[in-house]
Coordinates of C-alpha atoms and ligand atoms in Angstrom, one line a residue:
M1 CA -10.6 -25.7 -13.3
R2 CA -11.0 -25.0 -9.6
L3 CA -10.1 -22.0 -7.4
V4 CA -8.2 -23.0 -4.2
V5 CA -6.5 -21.1 -1.4
A6 CA -2.8 -21.3 -2.3
D7 CA -0.9 -23.2 0.4
G8 CA 1.5 -26.2 0.7
G9 CA 3.1 -27.2 -2.6
V10 CA 1.0 -24.8 -4.7
L11 CA 2.1 -21.8 -2.6
R12 CA 5.8 -23.0 -2.7
Q13 CA 5.7 -23.2 -6.5
I14 CA 4.2 -19.7 -6.8
L15 CA 6.7 -18.2 -4.4
E16 CA 9.7 -20.0 -6.0
E17 CA 8.7 -18.7 -9.5
S18 CA 7.6 -15.2 -8.5
H19 CA 10.7 -14.6 -6.3
A20 CA 12.6 -13.3 -9.4
I21 CA 10.0 -10.5 -9.9
W22 CA 8.8 -9.4 -6.4
A23 CA 11.5 -10.4 -3.9
D24 CA 12.6 -6.9 -3.0
E25 CA 16.1 -8.4 -2.7
L26 CA 14.9 -11.0 -0.1
T27 CA 16.5 -14.4 -0.4
A28 CA 14.0 -17.1 -1.5
R29 CA 13.6 -18.3 2.1
A30 CA 13.1 -14.8 3.4
Y31 CA 10.6 -14.1 0.6
A32 CA 8.5 -17.1 1.6
Q33 CA 8.8 -16.1 5.3
Y34 CA 7.7 -12.5 4.5
N35 CA 4.6 -13.8 2.7
L36 CA 3.6 -16.2 5.4
A37 CA 4.2 -13.7 8.2
Q38 CA 1.9 -11.1 6.6
L39 CA -0.9 -13.7 6.7
R40 CA -0.3 -14.2 10.4
T41 CA -0.9 -10.5 11.4
P42 CA -4.4 -9.8 12.8
W43 CA -5.3 -7.8 9.7
G44 CA -3.7 -10.2 7.2
S45 CA -5.3 -13.3 8.7
R46 CA -8.7 -11.8 8.1
R47 CA -8.3 -9.7 5.0
L48 CA -5.5 -11.2 2.9
C49 CA -5.5 -14.5 1.0
R50 CA -3.7 -15.9 -2.0
Y51 CA -5.6 -18.0 -4.4
A52 CA -4.7 -20.3 -7.3
L53 CA -6.6 -21.7 -10.2
L54 CA -5.7 -25.4 -10.7
D55 CA -6.4 -27.7 -13.7
D56 CA -7.9 -31.2 -13.3
H57 CA -4.5 -32.6 -12.6
G58 CA -3.8 -30.1 -9.8
R59 CA -1.4 -28.0 -11.9
V60 CA -1.2 -24.3 -11.1
L61 CA -2.7 -22.3 -14.0
T62 CA -2.5 -18.9 -12.4
S63 CA -2.6 -17.2 -9.0
A64 CA -3.4 -13.8 -7.3
K65 CA -3.8 -12.2 -3.9
R66 CA -7.2 -11.0 -2.7
Y67 CA -7.4 -8.2 -0.2
A68 CA -10.6 -7.4 1.6
L69 CA -10.2 -3.6 1.8
R70 CA -12.3 -0.8 3.3
V71 CA -12.2 2.4 1.2
R72 CA -13.9 5.8 1.4
L73 CA -15.5 6.8 -1.8
D74 CA -17.8 9.9 -2.3
G75 CA -18.4 10.3 1.5
R76 CA -19.1 6.6 2.2
E77 CA -17.0 3.9 3.6
M78 CA -17.5 0.6 1.7
D79 CA -16.0 -2.9 1.2
A80 CA -13.6 -3.1 -1.7
V81 CA -11.6 -6.0 -3.2
G82 CA -7.9 -5.4 -3.8
I83 CA -6.2 -7.7 -6.4
G84 CA -2.5 -8.1 -6.2
A85 CA 0.4 -10.3 -7.3
V86 CA -1.3 -11.7 -10.4
Y87 CA 1.0 -14.4 -11.5
T88 CA 0.8 -17.1 -14.2
P89 CA 3.6 -19.7 -14.4
K90 CA 5.6 -19.2 -17.7
A91 CA 4.4 -22.5 -19.2
Q92 CA 0.7 -21.5 -18.8
R93 CA 0.8 -18.0 -20.1
G94 CA -1.2 -16.6 -23.1
R95 CA -4.3 -18.8 -22.4
G96 CA -6.5 -16.3 -20.5
H97 CA -5.9 -17.8 -17.1
A98 CA -5.0 -14.4 -15.4
P99 CA -8.2 -12.7 -16.5
A100 CA -10.1 -15.8 -15.4
I101 CA -8.8 -15.6 -11.8
V102 CA -9.1 -11.8 -11.6
N103 CA -12.7 -12.0 -12.8
Q104 CA -13.6 -14.8 -10.5
L105 CA -12.1 -13.1 -7.4
V106 CA -13.8 -9.8 -8.3
S107 CA -17.2 -11.4 -8.9
E108 CA -17.0 -13.4 -5.6
A109 CA -16.1 -10.2 -3.7
A110 CA -19.0 -8.4 -5.4
A111 CA -21.4 -11.2 -4.4
D112 CA -20.0 -10.7 -0.8
G113 CA -20.9 -7.0 -0.9
A114 CA -17.7 -5.3 -2.3
E115 CA -18.6 -2.2 -4.2
L116 CA -15.3 -1.5 -5.8
A117 CA -12.3 -3.4 -7.2
V118 CA -8.8 -1.9 -6.9
L119 CA -5.4 -3.0 -8.3
F120 CA -2.0 -1.7 -9.1
S121 CA -0.8 -2.5 -12.6
E122 CA 2.9 -3.0 -13.3
I123 CA 2.2 -3.8 -17.0
G124 CA 0.5 -0.6 -18.2
T125 CA -3.2 0.1 -18.4
S126 CA -4.5 -1.6 -21.5
Y127 CA -4.4 -5.2 -20.1
Y128 CA -6.7 -4.4 -17.1
E129 CA -8.8 -1.9 -19.1
R130 CA -10.0 -5.0 -21.0
L131 CA -11.2 -6.3 -17.7
G132 CA -13.2 -3.2 -17.0
F133 CA -10.7 -1.3 -14.8
V134 CA -9.9 2.4 -15.3
A135 CA -6.7 4.1 -14.4
V136 CA -6.8 6.8 -11.6
P137 CA -4.2 9.6 -12.2
R138 CA -1.7 9.6 -9.3
R139 CA 1.7 11.3 -9.0
E140 CA 4.6 10.6 -6.8
L141 CA 6.2 13.6 -5.2
L142 CA 9.8 14.4 -4.4
L143 CA 9.7 16.4 -1.2
S144 CA 12.2 18.3 0.9
V145 CA 12.1 19.9 4.3
V146 CA 12.7 23.6 4.5
E147 CA 15.9 24.3 6.6
K148 CA 15.5 26.2 9.8
A149 CA 18.3 27.9 11.7
G150 CA 18.8 27.0 15.3
A151 CA 17.5 24.0 17.3
P152 CA 14.0 22.8 16.4
M153 CA 11.6 23.0 19.3
T154 CA 9.0 20.3 18.9
L155 CA 9.0 17.4 21.2
V156 CA 9.2 14.2 19.1
R157 CA 9.4 10.6 20.2
S158 CA 9.2 7.2 18.7
G159 CA 5.6 5.9 18.2
E160 CA 4.6 3.0 20.3
A161 CA 1.8 0.5 20.4
R162 CA -0.2 2.7 22.8
D163 CA -0.2 5.5 20.1
I164 CA -2.0 3.4 17.5
P165 CA -5.5 4.5 18.4
A166 CA -4.6 8.2 18.2
V167 CA -2.6 7.7 15.0
A168 CA -5.5 5.8 13.4
S169 CA -7.9 8.6 14.2
L170 CA -5.5 11.2 12.7
A171 CA -5.1 9.0 9.6
D172 CA -8.9 8.6 9.4
A173 CA -9.4 12.4 9.7
M174 CA -6.8 13.0 6.9
S175 CA -8.7 10.6 4.6
R176 CA -12.2 12.1 5.1
P177 CA -12.0 15.3 2.9
H178 CA -11.1 13.3 -0.3
R179 CA -13.4 11.6 -2.8
F180 CA -11.3 8.4 -2.6
A181 CA -9.0 7.1 0.1
V182 CA -8.2 3.8 1.8
G183 CA -10.2 3.5 5.1
Q184 CA -7.9 3.9 8.1
N185 CA -8.3 2.0 11.3
E186 CA -6.1 0.6 14.1
D187 CA -5.6 -2.9 12.7
Y188 CA -4.7 -1.6 9.3
I189 CA -2.2 0.9 10.7
R190 CA -0.6 -2.0 12.7
Y191 CA -0.5 -4.2 9.6
G192 CA 1.2 -1.5 7.5
L193 CA 3.9 -1.0 10.2
S194 CA 4.3 -4.8 10.7
R195 CA 4.7 -5.4 7.0
K196 CA 7.5 -2.8 6.7
R197 CA 9.2 -4.1 9.9
L198 CA 9.0 -7.7 8.6
L199 CA 10.6 -6.7 5.4
S200 CA 13.3 -4.7 7.3
G201 CA 13.9 -7.7 9.6
L202 CA 14.2 -10.2 6.7
L203 CA 16.5 -8.1 4.6
P204 CA 20.3 -7.9 5.4
P205 CA 20.9 -5.7 8.5
G206 CA 20.6 -2.0 7.7
A207 CA 19.2 -2.5 4.2
L208 CA 15.8 -1.0 5.2
T209 CA 15.0 1.1 8.2
V210 CA 11.5 1.8 9.4
E211 CA 10.9 4.9 11.5
F212 CA 7.6 5.9 13.2
F213 CA 7.6 9.2 15.1
I214 CA 4.9 11.2 16.8
V215 CA 4.4 14.6 18.2
E216 CA 2.7 14.5 21.5
E217 CA 0.7 17.1 23.3
G218 CA -0.9 16.3 26.7
I219 CA -1.0 12.5 26.6
S220 CA -1.8 11.8 23.0
A221 CA -0.2 11.9 19.6
V222 CA -1.3 15.0 17.6
A223 CA 0.9 14.3 14.5
F224 CA 2.8 11.3 13.2
V225 CA 5.2 10.3 10.4
I226 CA 6.1 6.9 9.1
L227 CA 9.3 6.8 7.0
T228 CA 11.3 4.0 5.4
T229 CA 14.9 4.4 4.3
A230 CA 16.9 2.2 2.0
G231 CA 20.3 3.8 1.2
D232 CA 19.6 7.2 -0.2
D233 CA 15.9 6.4 -0.9
V234 CA 13.7 7.8 1.8
V235 CA 10.0 7.2 1.5
L236 CA 7.3 9.1 3.3
E237 CA 4.9 6.2 3.8
M238 CA 2.3 8.1 5.6
C239 CA 1.7 11.1 7.9
G240 CA -1.1 12.8 9.8
D241 CA -1.6 16.0 11.7
R242 CA -4.4 17.4 13.9
D243 CA -3.4 20.8 12.6
P244 CA -5.2 21.2 9.3
A245 CA -2.2 23.2 8.0
G246 CA 0.2 20.3 8.7
A247 CA 2.6 22.5 10.7
R248 CA 3.3 19.7 13.3
V249 CA 4.3 17.2 10.6
G250 CA 6.5 19.9 9.1
A251 CA 8.1 20.6 12.5
L252 CA 8.6 16.9 13.2
L253 CA 10.4 16.5 9.9
Q254 CA 12.6 19.5 10.7
V255 CA 13.5 17.7 14.0
L256 CA 14.5 14.6 12.0
R257 CA 16.5 16.7 9.6
A258 CA 18.4 18.3 12.6
R259 CA 19.6 14.8 13.6
T260 CA 22.2 14.8 10.8
P261 CA 23.3 18.4 10.2
A262 CA 26.4 17.3 8.4
E263 CA 24.5 15.4 5.7
D264 CA 22.6 16.7 2.7
A265 CA 19.0 17.9 3.3
L266 CA 16.3 15.3 3.7
K267 CA 14.6 14.4 0.4
M268 CA 11.7 12.1 0.4
R269 CA 9.4 10.5 -2.2
G270 CA 5.8 9.7 -1.5
S271 CA 2.3 11.1 -1.7
L272 CA 0.5 13.8 0.2
P273 CA -3.2 14.7 0.3
P274 CA -4.2 16.9 -2.6
N275 CA -3.8 20.6 -1.7
W276 CA -2.1 19.8 1.6
L277 CA 1.5 20.8 2.2
P278 CA 3.0 21.6 5.6
P279 CA 4.6 25.1 5.6
Q280 CA 8.0 23.6 6.4
M281 CA 7.9 21.3 3.3
R282 CA 8.5 21.9 -0.4
I283 CA 7.6 19.9 -3.5
D284 CA 10.7 19.7 -5.6
A285 CA 9.3 17.4 -8.4
A286 CA 6.3 15.4 -9.3
A287 CA 6.2 12.4 -11.7
T288 CA 3.6 9.9 -12.8
S289 CA 3.7 7.1 -10.3
S290 CA 5.1 3.8 -11.6
E291 CA 2.4 1.8 -9.8
I292 CA -0.7 2.5 -11.8
L293 CA -3.8 2.6 -9.6
M294 CA -6.8 1.1 -11.4
V295 CA -10.4 0.8 -10.1
K296 CA -13.6 -0.9 -11.3
P297 CA -17.1 -0.1 -9.9
L298 CA -19.0 -3.3 -8.9
K299 CA -22.4 -1.7 -8.3
D300 CA -24.6 0.7 -10.1
G301 CA -24.1 4.3 -8.9
V302 CA -20.6 3.7 -7.6
L303 CA -18.0 5.9 -9.3
S304 CA -20.6 7.6 -11.5
R305 CA -18.0 10.2 -12.4
P306 CA -14.3 9.4 -12.9
L307 CA -11.7 10.1 -10.2
A308 CA -9.3 13.0 -10.9
E309 CA -5.9 13.3 -9.3
A310 CA -7.2 16.0 -6.9
D311 CA -9.9 13.6 -5.7
V312 CA -7.5 10.9 -4.4
L313 CA -5.4 10.4 -1.3
Y314 CA -3.4 7.3 -1.7
W315 CA -0.4 7.0 0.6
H316 CA 2.8 5.1 -0.4
G317 CA 2.2 3.0 2.7
D318 CA -1.2 1.9 1.3
L319 CA 0.3 0.3 -1.8
F320 CA -0.3 -3.5 -1.9
Ligands
LIG1 C1 0.7 -10.7 -16.9 C2 0.4 -12.1 -16.7 C3 -0.2 -12.3 -15.3 C4 -0.7 -12.6 -17.7 O1 -1.1 -13.9 -17.4 P1 -1.8 -14.9 -18.5 O2 -2.4 -16.0 -17.7 O3 -0.8 -15.2 -19.5 O4 -2.9 -13.9 -19.1 P2 -3.3 -13.8 -20.6 O5 -3.5 -15.1 -21.3 O6 -4.4 -12.8 -20.7 O7 -2.0 -13.0 -21.0 C5 -1.6 -12.8 -22.3 C6 -1.5 -11.3 -22.4 O8 -0.7 -10.7 -21.3 C7 0.1 -9.7 -21.9 N1 1.2 -9.4 -21.0 C8 2.0 -10.3 -20.4 N2 3.0 -9.6 -19.8 C9 2.8 -8.3 -20.1 C10 3.5 -7.1 -19.8 N3 4.6 -7.1 -19.0 N4 3.1 -5.9 -20.2 C11 1.9 -5.9 -21.0 N5 1.2 -7.0 -21.3 C12 1.7 -8.2 -20.9 C13 0.5 -10.3 -23.2 O9 1.0 -9.4 -24.1 C14 -0.8 -11.0 -23.7 O10 -1.6 -10.0 -24.4 P3 -2.6 -10.4 -25.6 O11 -3.8 -11.1 -24.9 O12 -2.9 -9.1 -26.2 O13 -1.8 -11.3 -26.5 C15 1.6 -13.1 -16.8 O14 2.3 -12.7 -18.0 C16 2.6 -13.0 -15.6 O15 2.4 -13.7 -14.6 N6 3.6 -12.1 -15.7 C17 4.6 -11.9 -14.6 C18 3.9 -11.3 -13.4 C19 3.3 -9.9 -13.7 O16 3.8 -9.1 -14.4 N7 2.0 -9.8 -13.2 C20 1.2 -8.6 -13.4 C21 1.4 -7.7 -12.3 S1 0.3 -6.3 -12.5

């Protein structure tokens, strides 16, 4: 058995077979383009790689993506390994190949200095618990914007490339008070936006829209919101506000709401930082998130006490 970077025919096989599970309604061709294009972004080229475990005849036994993440945990920023898209071809299942690749990617990352492994399970918790991962409670919120009479008065414009440094610093400040959050920086914010825009561009026209807005004061962004919309499904991917109360994000969302007064009020799903709710927003419902966040410490002293829901900021836009 050998571990290789999945490219050429190996990658084609994995993409052709996994298309049925993870294509997000992309055609087979668009799904392959979406995967390749993410690897060509500045963040993706350095921090994302898909691997495959092959047998002696070169047959694919299993495969997974490895993300080199930065996370904040207990006041410290550290390297972490993200494991995603674990996929074993149907004919090879039930022989322990998936645990083998997960364990190998995690131990290689630990040897390179990663202190935490992170994944999202789509198959419940027990499978990855056997590999030493523990689930972190996380809920998805259904949010609405409180209606306001009259014209909203905040100046809002589309976010641009020149806003990224200010947006990254807002996102970083939002992550700092929490025991666990993904580390935010300019490349990572650009990657998150590019990934959503690639998906939008590769889907049929209008199937997914990506919106990035900022509130500007002086010459820099003081609040931002990234939203994706597919039909009635509006997702708050991420937001940030220099105002600790979040009043500018709330005002920004009220402006967006005012664009379509004849339509029903804006309802969004997504995550917010624990104990943080802009005064103009309301939580209508909260449900256990379908993507189960699981973590595994890779070094003594890391995660010495379990993470509770109130310890974690994990934006929808951070899902991988
Ligand atoms: C899940 C998967 C990666 C396991 O790969 P594998 O190489 O067969 O790994 P194993 O030999 O350990 O798998 C067998 C175990 O996986 C479990 N499994 C497979 N699919 C599962 C599912 N949807 N929910 C829960 N368990 C599942 C089997 O029940 C079996 O458990 P057992 O060991 O108690 O008998 C593989 O079934 C697969 O590629 N599935 C489709 C993609 C997917 O769902 N990936 C996981 C994303 S988090």
